[in-house]
Coordinates of C-alpha atoms and ligand atoms in Angstrom, one line a residue:
M1 CA 119.5 256.6 264.3
T2 CA 121.6 257.5 267.0
Y3 CA 122.7 260.8 268.3
S4 CA 125.6 261.3 270.7
L5 CA 127.3 264.1 272.5
K6 CA 130.3 261.9 273.0
Y7 CA 132.0 263.1 269.8
G8 CA 131.3 266.8 270.5
S9 CA 129.6 269.4 268.6
I10 CA 131.3 268.5 265.4
G11 CA 129.7 265.1 265.6
I12 CA 126.3 266.5 266.2
A13 CA 126.7 268.9 263.3
V14 CA 127.8 266.1 260.9
L15 CA 124.9 263.9 262.1
I16 CA 122.4 266.6 261.5
V17 CA 123.8 267.2 258.0
I18 CA 123.5 263.4 257.4
I19 CA 119.9 263.3 258.6
V20 CA 118.9 266.4 256.5
G21 CA 120.7 265.0 253.6
I22 CA 118.9 261.7 253.9
I23 CA 115.5 263.4 253.9
M24 CA 116.5 265.3 250.8
V25 CA 117.7 262.3 248.7
K26 CA 114.8 259.9 249.5
Q27 CA 113.7 258.3 246.4
P28 CA 110.0 257.8 245.9
S29 CA 108.8 254.6 244.2
S30 CA 108.0 254.8 240.6
A31 CA 104.3 255.8 239.8
G32 CA 102.0 257.1 237.2
P33 CA 98.3 258.0 236.9
G34 CA 95.9 255.3 236.1
N35 CA 98.1 252.4 237.4
D36 CA 98.0 250.7 240.9
K37 CA 101.2 251.9 242.2
L38 CA 101.8 253.9 245.3
P39 CA 101.9 257.6 244.3
A40 CA 105.5 258.7 243.8
D41 CA 105.4 261.2 246.8
H42 CA 104.0 258.7 249.3
W43 CA 107.2 258.8 251.3
Q44 CA 108.5 262.2 250.2
Q45 CA 109.7 263.9 253.4
P46 CA 108.5 266.1 255.0
L47 CA 105.1 264.7 254.6
K48 CA 102.5 267.2 253.4
P49 CA 99.6 268.2 255.8
Q50 CA 96.5 266.0 255.0
G51 CA 94.3 269.2 254.4
T52 CA 90.7 269.1 255.0
P53 CA 88.6 266.0 255.3
P54 CA 85.6 265.6 253.1
A55 CA 82.8 267.3 255.0
E56 CA 80.4 264.2 254.5
W57 CA 82.6 262.0 256.5
S58 CA 81.8 261.1 260.1
A59 CA 84.0 262.4 262.9
L60 CA 85.3 258.9 263.2
E61 CA 86.3 258.7 259.6
Q62 CA 88.1 262.1 259.8
S63 CA 90.1 261.3 262.8
L64 CA 93.9 260.3 262.3
K65 CA 94.0 258.9 265.7
P66 CA 95.1 255.3 265.9
E67 CA 92.4 254.4 268.5
D68 CA 89.7 255.8 266.0
C69 CA 91.1 253.5 263.2
G70 CA 90.9 250.8 265.8
Q71 CA 87.1 251.3 266.1
C72 CA 86.9 249.4 262.8
H73 CA 90.4 247.7 262.6
A74 CA 90.5 246.5 266.2
D75 CA 93.1 243.7 265.6
K76 CA 95.6 245.9 263.7
Y77 CA 95.2 248.6 266.5
Q78 CA 95.8 246.0 269.3
Q79 CA 98.9 244.5 267.5
W80 CA 100.3 247.9 266.7
Q81 CA 100.0 249.1 270.4
T82 CA 102.5 246.4 271.5
S83 CA 105.1 247.3 268.8
F84 CA 108.0 249.7 269.0
H85 CA 106.5 251.8 266.2
A86 CA 103.7 252.7 268.7
H87 CA 106.4 253.8 271.2
A88 CA 108.7 255.7 268.8
M89 CA 107.9 259.0 270.8
S90 CA 110.1 257.4 273.5
P91 CA 111.6 259.1 276.6
G92 CA 115.1 258.7 274.9
L93 CA 113.9 260.6 271.9
V94 CA 111.7 263.2 273.5
G95 CA 114.3 264.0 276.1
Q96 CA 116.7 265.0 273.3
L97 CA 114.0 266.8 271.2
L98 CA 113.3 269.2 274.1
T99 CA 116.7 270.6 273.7
Y100 CA 116.5 271.1 269.8
D101 CA 115.1 273.8 267.7
T102 CA 111.9 273.0 265.8
Q103 CA 113.6 272.3 262.5
S104 CA 116.0 269.7 264.1
A105 CA 113.2 268.2 266.0
N106 CA 111.2 267.8 263.0
D107 CA 114.1 266.0 261.2
C108 CA 114.0 263.4 263.9
L109 CA 110.3 263.1 263.7
E110 CA 110.3 262.3 260.0
C111 CA 110.8 258.6 261.2
H112 CA 109.6 258.7 264.8
A113 CA 106.2 260.6 264.3
P114 CA 106.2 261.4 260.5
L115 CA 102.8 263.2 259.9
A116 CA 102.9 267.1 259.5
E117 CA 100.1 267.0 262.0
Q118 CA 102.3 265.3 264.6
K119 CA 105.1 267.8 264.1
A120 CA 102.7 270.7 264.7
A121 CA 101.2 269.0 267.7
F122 CA 104.6 268.4 269.3
A123 CA 105.8 272.0 268.5
S124 CA 102.6 273.4 270.1
A125 CA 103.1 271.3 273.2
R126 CA 106.6 272.6 273.6
A127 CA 105.5 276.1 273.1
R128 CA 103.3 275.6 276.1
G129 CA 106.1 274.2 278.0
E130 CA 104.4 270.8 278.1
G131 CA 106.6 269.0 275.3
H132 CA 107.7 266.3 277.9
L133 CA 104.1 265.2 278.8
P134 CA 102.6 262.5 276.4
A135 CA 99.1 263.7 277.4
A136 CA 100.0 267.1 276.0
Q137 CA 101.6 266.0 272.8
G138 CA 98.4 265.2 271.0
L139 CA 98.7 263.2 267.9
A140 CA 102.5 263.3 268.2
A141 CA 102.5 261.0 271.1
V142 CA 101.4 258.0 269.0
G143 CA 104.7 257.8 267.1
N144 CA 104.8 255.8 263.9
S145 CA 101.1 255.3 263.7
C146 CA 98.4 254.1 261.2
A147 CA 98.0 257.3 259.3
G148 CA 101.7 257.8 258.9
C149 CA 101.9 254.7 256.7
H150 CA 98.3 254.5 255.3
V151 CA 96.9 258.1 254.8
R152 CA 97.8 260.9 252.5
E153 CA 95.6 263.9 252.1
Y154 CA 92.7 261.8 253.6
K155 CA 93.1 259.1 251.0
H156 CA 93.7 255.6 252.5
F157 CA 96.2 253.3 251.0
G158 CA 96.7 249.6 251.7
P159 CA 97.9 246.3 250.3
P160 CA 96.1 244.1 247.8
Q161 CA 92.8 243.0 249.2
R162 CA 93.3 239.8 251.4
D163 CA 92.1 236.7 249.8
T164 CA 91.1 238.3 246.4
G165 CA 94.4 240.1 245.6
V166 CA 92.4 243.0 244.1
T167 CA 94.3 246.3 243.7
G168 CA 93.3 249.8 242.8
Q169 CA 90.6 252.1 244.1
S170 CA 87.5 250.5 245.9
D171 CA 84.1 251.9 246.1
P172 CA 84.3 255.6 247.3
E173 CA 80.9 255.1 249.0
N174 CA 82.8 252.7 251.5
P175 CA 83.9 253.9 254.9
H176 CA 86.7 256.6 254.5
G177 CA 86.0 257.0 250.9
G178 CA 87.2 253.5 250.2
V179 CA 90.8 252.5 249.9
F180 CA 93.5 252.4 247.3
R181 CA 95.2 249.0 247.3
T182 CA 98.6 248.4 245.9
A183 CA 101.3 245.7 246.0
D184 CA 103.8 248.3 247.0
F185 CA 102.8 247.8 250.5
E186 CA 104.1 244.3 250.3
K187 CA 107.6 245.2 249.2
S188 CA 110.8 245.7 251.3
G189 CA 111.2 249.1 249.7
F190 CA 108.2 250.3 251.7
C191 CA 110.3 250.2 254.9
A192 CA 113.4 251.9 253.3
V193 CA 112.5 255.4 254.0
C194 CA 113.1 254.9 257.8
H195 CA 115.4 251.7 257.8
Q196 CA 118.0 252.5 255.0
F197 CA 120.4 255.3 254.7
P198 CA 121.9 256.2 251.3
Q199 CA 125.2 254.7 250.4
S200 CA 126.7 258.1 250.2
Y201 CA 126.7 258.2 253.9
A202 CA 128.7 255.0 254.2
I203 CA 131.3 254.4 257.0
N204 CA 133.7 251.8 255.8
G205 CA 131.4 251.1 252.8
K206 CA 128.2 250.5 255.0
P207 CA 125.8 253.3 256.1
L208 CA 124.8 253.3 259.8
E209 CA 121.3 251.9 258.7
N210 CA 121.9 249.5 256.0
T211 CA 119.0 246.9 256.5
V212 CA 117.4 247.0 253.0
A213 CA 120.8 246.7 251.3
E214 CA 121.7 243.8 253.6
W215 CA 118.4 242.2 252.8
Q216 CA 118.8 242.7 249.0
A217 CA 122.1 240.7 249.3
S218 CA 120.5 237.9 251.4
P219 CA 119.3 234.3 250.4
Q220 CA 115.9 235.4 251.7
A221 CA 115.6 238.2 249.2
A222 CA 116.3 235.7 246.4
Q223 CA 113.3 233.8 247.5
N224 CA 111.1 236.9 247.8
I225 CA 111.0 236.7 251.6
T226 CA 110.4 240.4 252.3
C227 CA 110.6 242.4 255.5
Q228 CA 106.9 242.1 255.9
K229 CA 106.9 238.3 255.6
C230 CA 109.2 238.1 258.7
H231 CA 108.1 241.2 260.7
M232 CA 104.4 241.2 259.8
P233 CA 103.5 237.6 259.2
D234 CA 99.9 237.2 258.1
R235 CA 99.8 241.1 258.0
K236 CA 100.1 241.3 261.7
H237 CA 101.2 244.7 263.0
L238 CA 103.7 243.4 265.5
W239 CA 107.1 244.3 264.0
R240 CA 109.0 242.1 266.7
G241 CA 112.8 242.5 266.4
I242 CA 115.9 242.6 268.6
H243 CA 113.9 243.4 271.8
D244 CA 112.0 240.1 271.5
P245 CA 113.7 237.0 272.8
E246 CA 111.5 234.6 270.7
M247 CA 112.1 236.6 267.5
V248 CA 115.8 236.6 268.1
K249 CA 115.9 232.9 268.9
N250 CA 113.9 232.0 265.8
G251 CA 116.4 233.8 263.6
L252 CA 119.4 231.9 264.9
Q253 CA 120.6 228.3 265.3
A254 CA 122.8 227.6 268.3
T255 CA 124.9 224.4 268.4
F256 CA 127.0 223.0 271.3
E257 CA 129.7 220.3 270.7
A258 CA 132.0 218.6 273.1
T259 CA 135.3 216.9 272.3
K260 CA 137.8 215.6 274.7
D261 CA 139.8 218.8 274.3
K262 CA 137.1 221.4 274.5
A263 CA 133.6 222.6 274.2
R264 CA 132.4 224.7 271.3
F265 CA 129.4 227.1 270.9
S266 CA 128.5 227.9 267.3
L267 CA 125.9 230.5 266.5
K268 CA 124.5 230.7 263.0
N269 CA 122.4 233.3 261.3
T270 CA 119.8 231.0 259.8
G271 CA 116.7 233.2 259.8
V272 CA 117.6 236.8 260.0
G273 CA 117.1 238.4 256.5
H274 CA 120.0 240.9 257.2
A275 CA 122.9 241.2 259.4
F276 CA 122.4 240.0 262.9
P277 CA 122.0 242.5 264.4
T278 CA 121.4 245.0 261.7
Y279 CA 122.1 248.2 263.7
I280 CA 125.0 249.5 265.6
T281 CA 122.9 249.8 268.7
P282 CA 122.6 246.3 270.0
K283 CA 125.5 244.3 271.5
V284 CA 125.3 240.6 271.6
I285 CA 127.9 238.4 273.4
M286 CA 128.6 234.7 273.3
H287 CA 129.8 233.4 276.7
A288 CA 131.6 230.3 278.0
V289 CA 132.9 229.5 281.5
A290 CA 134.1 226.2 283.2
L291 CA 132.2 225.1 286.2
D292 CA 133.6 223.3 289.3
A293 CA 132.0 220.2 290.8
G294 CA 129.6 222.4 292.7
G295 CA 128.4 224.1 289.6
R296 CA 130.2 227.3 290.3
A297 CA 132.1 229.3 287.8
I298 CA 135.9 228.8 287.9
A299 CA 137.9 232.1 288.2
N300 CA 139.6 233.2 285.1
T301 CA 138.1 230.6 282.8
A302 CA 135.5 232.9 281.3
V303 CA 135.8 233.7 277.5
T304 CA 133.5 235.7 275.3
H305 CA 132.9 236.6 271.7
E306 CA 131.2 240.0 270.9
I307 CA 128.8 240.3 267.9
R308 CA 128.2 243.9 267.0
R309 CA 129.3 246.8 264.8
E310 CA 131.2 249.4 266.6
V311 CA 131.5 252.9 265.1
G312 CA 132.7 256.4 266.5
Y313 CA 133.4 259.9 265.5
A314 CA 137.0 260.8 265.9
G315 CA 139.5 263.1 264.3
G316 CA 136.9 264.8 262.2
Q317 CA 135.5 261.7 260.6
W318 CA 133.3 258.6 261.3
L319 CA 135.3 255.4 261.8
E320 CA 134.4 251.7 262.0
Y321 CA 136.3 250.1 264.8
S322 CA 135.0 246.5 264.2
D323 CA 132.1 244.7 262.6
T324 CA 131.5 241.1 263.8
R325 CA 127.8 241.0 263.0
L326 CA 126.7 237.8 261.3
L327 CA 125.4 238.1 257.8
P328 CA 122.8 235.6 256.6
D329 CA 124.3 232.0 256.9
E330 CA 127.5 233.3 258.7
V331 CA 128.5 231.4 261.8
A332 CA 130.4 232.6 265.0
R333 CA 132.3 230.2 267.2
L334 CA 133.5 230.3 270.8
D335 CA 135.8 227.5 272.1
L336 CA 136.8 226.8 275.8
D337 CA 139.3 224.1 276.9
W338 CA 138.2 221.8 279.7
A339 CA 141.3 222.8 281.8
G340 CA 140.5 220.1 284.4
S341 CA 136.8 220.8 284.7
K342 CA 134.0 218.5 283.4
R343 CA 131.4 221.0 282.6
I344 CA 131.3 224.3 280.8
R345 CA 128.3 226.7 280.8
M346 CA 127.6 228.5 277.5
W347 CA 125.1 231.1 276.6
L348 CA 124.2 234.3 274.7
E349 CA 123.5 237.8 276.2
V350 CA 121.6 240.2 274.2
Y351 CA 121.7 244.0 274.9
P352 CA 119.3 245.6 272.5
D353 CA 119.9 249.2 273.3
D354 CA 123.6 249.0 274.4
Y355 CA 124.9 252.0 272.4
Y356 CA 122.2 254.3 273.7
E357 CA 122.7 253.2 277.2
K358 CA 126.4 253.3 277.3
E359 CA 127.4 256.0 274.6
V360 CA 124.5 258.4 274.5
Y361 CA 122.3 258.6 277.5
G362 CA 125.0 258.8 280.2
D363 CA 126.5 261.9 278.6
L364 CA 123.1 263.4 278.1
V365 CA 122.2 263.0 281.8
E366 CA 125.4 264.8 282.8
G367 CA 124.9 267.5 280.3
Y368 CA 121.3 268.4 281.1
A369 CA 120.3 270.5 284.0
A370 CA 119.5 268.6 287.2
N371 CA 115.8 267.7 287.6
S372 CA 114.9 269.2 284.2
P373 CA 112.2 267.4 282.2
E374 CA 114.8 266.3 279.6
Q375 CA 117.0 264.9 282.3
S376 CA 114.2 262.9 283.9
L377 CA 113.2 261.5 280.5
I378 CA 116.7 260.3 279.8
K379 CA 116.9 258.7 283.1
Q380 CA 113.6 256.8 282.2
A381 CA 115.3 255.8 278.9
I382 CA 118.3 254.3 280.8
A383 CA 116.0 252.3 283.0
R384 CA 114.2 251.0 279.9
A385 CA 117.4 250.1 278.2
Q386 CA 118.6 248.2 281.1
K387 CA 115.4 246.3 281.5
S388 CA 115.5 245.2 277.7
N389 CA 118.6 242.9 278.1
F390 CA 118.1 239.1 278.0
T391 CA 119.8 235.7 277.9
L392 CA 119.3 232.9 275.2
F393 CA 120.4 229.3 274.7
E394 CA 121.9 228.8 278.2
T395 CA 123.4 225.2 278.2
I396 CA 125.7 223.2 280.3
V397 CA 128.0 221.1 278.0
K398 CA 129.5 217.9 279.6
K399 CA 132.9 216.5 278.9
P400 CA 132.7 213.2 277.1
D401 CA 134.0 210.3 279.1
Ligands
HEC501 C1 84.1 253.4 260.1 C2 84.9 252.3 260.1 C3 86.4 252.6 259.6 C4 87.3 253.4 260.2 C5 87.1 254.5 261.3 C6 88.6 253.2 259.5 N1 88.4 252.2 258.6 FE1 89.8 251.5 257.3 N2 88.4 250.4 256.3 C7 87.0 250.3 256.8 C8 86.4 249.4 255.7 C9 85.0 249.0 255.8 C10 87.4 249.0 254.8 C11 87.2 248.3 253.4 C12 87.0 249.3 252.4 C13 86.7 248.8 251.0 O1 86.8 247.5 250.8 O2 86.4 249.6 250.1 C14 88.6 249.7 255.2 C15 89.8 249.5 254.6 C16 91.1 249.9 255.1 C17 92.4 249.5 254.5 C18 92.6 248.6 253.4 C19 92.4 247.1 253.9 C20 91.8 246.1 253.1 O3 90.6 245.8 253.2 O4 92.3 245.7 252.1 C21 93.3 250.2 255.2 C22 94.8 250.1 255.1 C23 92.6 251.1 256.2 N3 91.2 250.8 256.1 C24 93.2 251.8 257.1 C25 92.5 252.6 258.0 C26 93.2 253.7 258.8 C27 94.7 253.9 258.8 C28 92.1 254.3 259.6 C29 92.3 255.4 260.5 C30 93.0 256.6 260.0 C31 90.9 253.7 259.2 N4 91.1 252.7 258.3 C32 89.7 254.0 259.8 C33 86.5 250.8 257.8 C34 87.1 251.8 258.6
HEC502 C1 115.7 257.8 258.9 C2 115.0 257.6 260.1 C3 115.3 258.1 261.4 C4 115.7 259.3 261.7 C5 115.7 260.6 260.8 C6 115.8 259.4 263.2 N1 115.7 258.1 263.7 FE1 115.8 257.6 265.7 N2 115.6 255.5 265.2 C7 115.2 255.1 263.8 C8 115.1 253.7 263.9 C9 114.9 252.8 262.7 C10 115.4 253.3 265.3 C11 115.4 251.9 265.8 C12 116.8 251.2 265.5 C13 117.9 251.7 266.2 O1 117.9 251.6 267.5 O2 118.9 252.2 265.6 C14 115.7 254.5 266.0 C15 115.9 254.7 267.4 C16 116.1 255.7 268.2 C17 116.4 255.7 269.6 C18 116.3 254.6 270.4 C19 115.0 254.0 270.6 C20 114.1 254.9 271.4 O3 113.1 255.4 270.8 O4 114.3 255.3 272.6 C21 116.5 257.1 269.9 C22 116.8 257.6 271.2 C23 116.6 257.9 268.7 N3 116.2 257.0 267.6 C24 116.6 259.3 268.7 C25 116.7 260.0 267.4 C26 117.0 261.3 267.3 C27 117.3 262.3 268.5 C28 116.9 261.7 266.1 C29 117.2 263.1 265.4 C30 118.6 263.6 265.6 C31 116.5 260.5 265.3 N4 116.4 259.5 266.2 C32 116.2 260.5 263.9 C33 115.0 255.9 262.7 C34 115.3 257.3 262.7
HEC503 C1 105.1 251.2 259.6 C2 103.9 251.3 258.7 C3 102.5 250.9 259.2 C4 101.8 251.3 260.2 C5 102.4 252.2 261.4 C6 100.6 250.7 260.2 N1 100.5 249.9 259.1 FE1 98.8 248.8 258.4 N2 99.9 247.9 257.0 C7 101.2 248.3 256.7 C8 101.9 247.3 255.7 C9 103.1 247.4 255.1 C10 100.7 246.5 255.4 C11 100.7 245.3 254.3 C12 101.4 244.2 255.0 C13 101.5 243.0 254.1 O1 100.9 243.0 252.9 O2 102.4 242.0 254.4 C14 99.5 246.9 256.2 C15 98.4 246.4 256.1 C16 97.2 246.9 256.8 C17 95.8 246.5 256.6 C18 95.3 245.4 255.6 C19 95.4 244.2 256.5 C20 94.8 242.8 255.9 O3 94.7 242.0 256.6 O4 94.5 242.8 254.6 C21 95.0 247.2 257.5 C22 93.5 247.1 257.6 C23 95.8 248.1 258.2 N3 97.2 247.9 257.7 C24 95.5 249.0 259.1 C25 96.4 249.6 260.0 C26 96.0 250.3 261.2 C27 94.6 250.4 261.7 C28 97.1 250.9 261.8 C29 97.3 251.5 263.1 C30 96.7 250.8 264.3 C31 98.2 250.5 260.9 N4 97.7 249.7 259.9 C32 99.5 250.8 261.1 C33 102.0 249.3 257.3 C34 101.7 250.0 258.4
HEC504 C1 114.0 236.1 257.0 C2 113.3 237.0 258.1 C3 113.7 238.5 258.1 C4 113.6 239.3 257.1 C5 113.3 239.1 255.6 C6 113.9 240.6 257.6 N1 114.1 240.6 259.0 FE1 114.5 242.0 260.2 N2 114.7 240.7 261.7 C7 114.5 239.3 261.6 C8 114.9 238.7 262.9 C9 114.8 237.2 263.2 C10 115.3 239.8 263.8 C11 115.8 239.6 265.2 C12 117.3 239.4 265.2 C13 118.1 240.8 264.9 O1 117.8 241.7 265.6 O2 118.9 240.8 263.9 C14 115.2 241.0 263.1 C15 115.6 242.2 263.6 C16 115.2 243.5 262.8 C17 115.4 244.8 263.4 C18 115.8 245.1 264.8 C19 117.1 245.9 265.0 C20 118.3 245.1 264.8 O3 119.5 245.8 265.1 O4 118.5 244.0 264.5 C21 114.9 245.7 262.5 C22 114.9 247.2 262.6 C23 114.6 244.9 261.2 N3 114.8 243.6 261.5 C24 114.1 245.4 260.1 C25 113.9 244.7 258.9 C26 113.7 245.3 257.7 C27 113.4 246.8 257.4 C28 113.7 244.3 256.7 C29 113.6 244.4 255.2 C30 114.6 245.2 254.5 C31 113.8 243.2 257.5 N4 114.1 243.4 258.8 C32 113.9 241.8 256.8 C33 114.1 238.7 260.5 C34 114.0 239.2 259.3
HEC505 C1 108.0 256.3 259.2 C2 109.2 255.6 259.6 C3 109.2 254.1 259.6 C4 108.7 253.2 258.7 C5 108.0 253.5 257.3 C6 109.0 251.9 259.1 N1 109.6 251.9 260.4 FE1 110.1 250.4 261.4 N2 110.9 251.7 263.0 C7 110.9 253.0 262.8 C8 111.4 253.6 264.1 C9 111.6 255.1 264.4 C10 111.7 252.5 265.0 C11 112.2 252.6 266.3 C12 111.1 253.0 267.3 C13 111.7 253.2 268.6 O1 112.2 252.2 269.4 O2 111.8 254.3 269.1 C14 111.4 251.4 264.2 C15 111.4 250.1 264.7 C16 111.3 248.9 263.9 C17 111.6 247.5 264.3 C18 112.4 247.2 265.7 C19 111.8 246.5 266.7 C20 113.0 246.3 267.7 O3 113.0 245.3 268.3 O4 113.9 247.2 268.0 C21 111.3 246.7 263.4 C22 111.5 245.2 263.3 C23 110.8 247.5 262.3 N3 110.8 248.8 262.7 C24 110.4 246.9 261.1 C25 109.8 247.7 260.0 C26 109.2 247.2 258.8 C27 109.3 245.8 258.4 C28 108.8 248.2 258.1 C29 108.1 248.2 256.8 C30 106.9 247.4 256.6 C31 109.0 249.4 258.9 N4 109.6 249.0 260.1 C32 108.6 250.7 258.5 C33 110.4 253.7 261.8 C34 109.8 253.3 260.6

């Protein structure tokens, strides 16, 4: 989700209404007693407090901290730590939350730090004037963590048992009272609560977050290649996406062709199970430029093709300005004439956080008081966003003789 001052206070109000609306219309998956489905309210927001842990549990079992889960699930903990879910309490988020009232902050935390205990911990840090300090945020600092997906009222939920496929409740004598295993963890719908907005908030037919719907229409969905199969292969808790050059490269096929007239760069979405990219926040640019005999770019020969969805709030409504993202199997092309040269350089630039950097953070830095904690957090966010940019597929195409 994005949040921008650019469109003024009406834009902000509309966005908050949208977010609150989303939280209210979230549809839990079907359930019933006695079967092995996820309880209907697993993702009903706001999540309920866990309550009191069984007194006979060890302190380790009672803990909701990821590092404590990691005492017994070390591999998952190590993987998760490297993921964006673990860093969802980011400077770009917290900087904004410091300026919100508690309810509005909690609305954002539904996806960024969803447990009731996390919201309480953040509110308490703010009340002490320490909301900006990760060390003071307690459980909130861990963002989208183990218990947010796996633990409800101290009951642990997970996918069918590895190797056996067994579902249902395991032995309550086991650590943390055993586990309730269900195939719902393997379905794309599990991710929807945070990665799909309802159709009723569409802009030009498409909600700002439309990943699950894009996936449903994809050839991958027809083959039951779920979000988890691509983003959690072998159940790894890595969730690599647009910020990871290898992940992006593996989802695309770049082809370079040379004829006597021109060079062509084609980019096909071969392995992204939704639009490339799925959100409005990244910007991707195909580049080509002719080179002189010394390998220097020749002035005025550069051409580009931008791949992104651009939206904005204007005249009292959200508008879509363009959508050149690549749906599964779609191809984008960029051509450049030789125009006297013999070589053309072609490449792809990826700016994963472009919208935040260009449309959100700059205005926030100006709007916030100089040297305030919120301003310094947003400055950190800008530095992070700039560091995330990368180049792929750089190639020099030679003119055929
Ligand atoms: C004291 C060690 C211990 C701690 C701490 C612990 N677990 Fe477990 N966990 C286990 C064991 C053992 C199992 C297998 C239970 C069974 O088969 O009944 C398990 C099973 C699971 C499963 C199901 C995986 C499978 O085998 O199918 C999930 C999910 C899970 N734990 C999540 C968590 C989370 C989240 C936390 C922290 C809030 C946590 N665990 C803390 C030991 C632990
Ligand atoms: C429905 C779930 C959801 C809600 C509610 C939500 N976000 Fe997000 N947010 C996401 C997802 C998913 C991403 C990553 C994709 C993207 O960049 O759009 C994200 C990314 C971000 C980022 C950029 C990455 C980072 O952490 O620095 C910021 C900043 C952010 N959100 C701020 C907010 C603010 C402020 C609110 C409340 C007004 C909010 N979000 C509410 C799901 C949500
Ligand atoms: C964003 C939600 C989410 C978060 C956060 C999360 N998990 Fe999971 N976890 C899942 C899903 C989904 C699966 C099942 C994936 C599949 O079947 O492909 C799973 C599977 C598991 C399993 C079973 C793995 C196996 O090999 O059978 C364990 C154990 C587990 N998670 C523990 C953890 C621990 C510990 C953490 C925190 C360090 C954590 N999870 C964080 C969603 C999450
Ligand atoms: C066939 C493999 C595949 C499937 C299925 C898939 N993804 Fe992706 N996803 C990718 C690849 C590759 C990327 C990196 C390129 C990109 O950002 O589009 C990506 C990127 C992302 C991103 C980064 C943000 C962005 O703007 O692109 C998010 C979030 C995401 N996927 C969520 C999901 C969710 C949720 C599902 C299920 C509804 C899903 N993905 C299904 C392969 C897949
Ligand atoms: C409780 C909310 C929540 C759930 C459930 C959730 N996510 Fe996320 N996800 C987020 C947020 C928030 C971010 C952005 C974190 C940030 O950068 O601040 C994110 C980021 C991502 C990314 C982006 C990485 C990148 O490069 O930008 C991928 C991929 C992703 N999630 C996949 C999944 C998949 C697959 C599932 C289901 C198994 C899932 N998520 C479940 C909230 C959630």
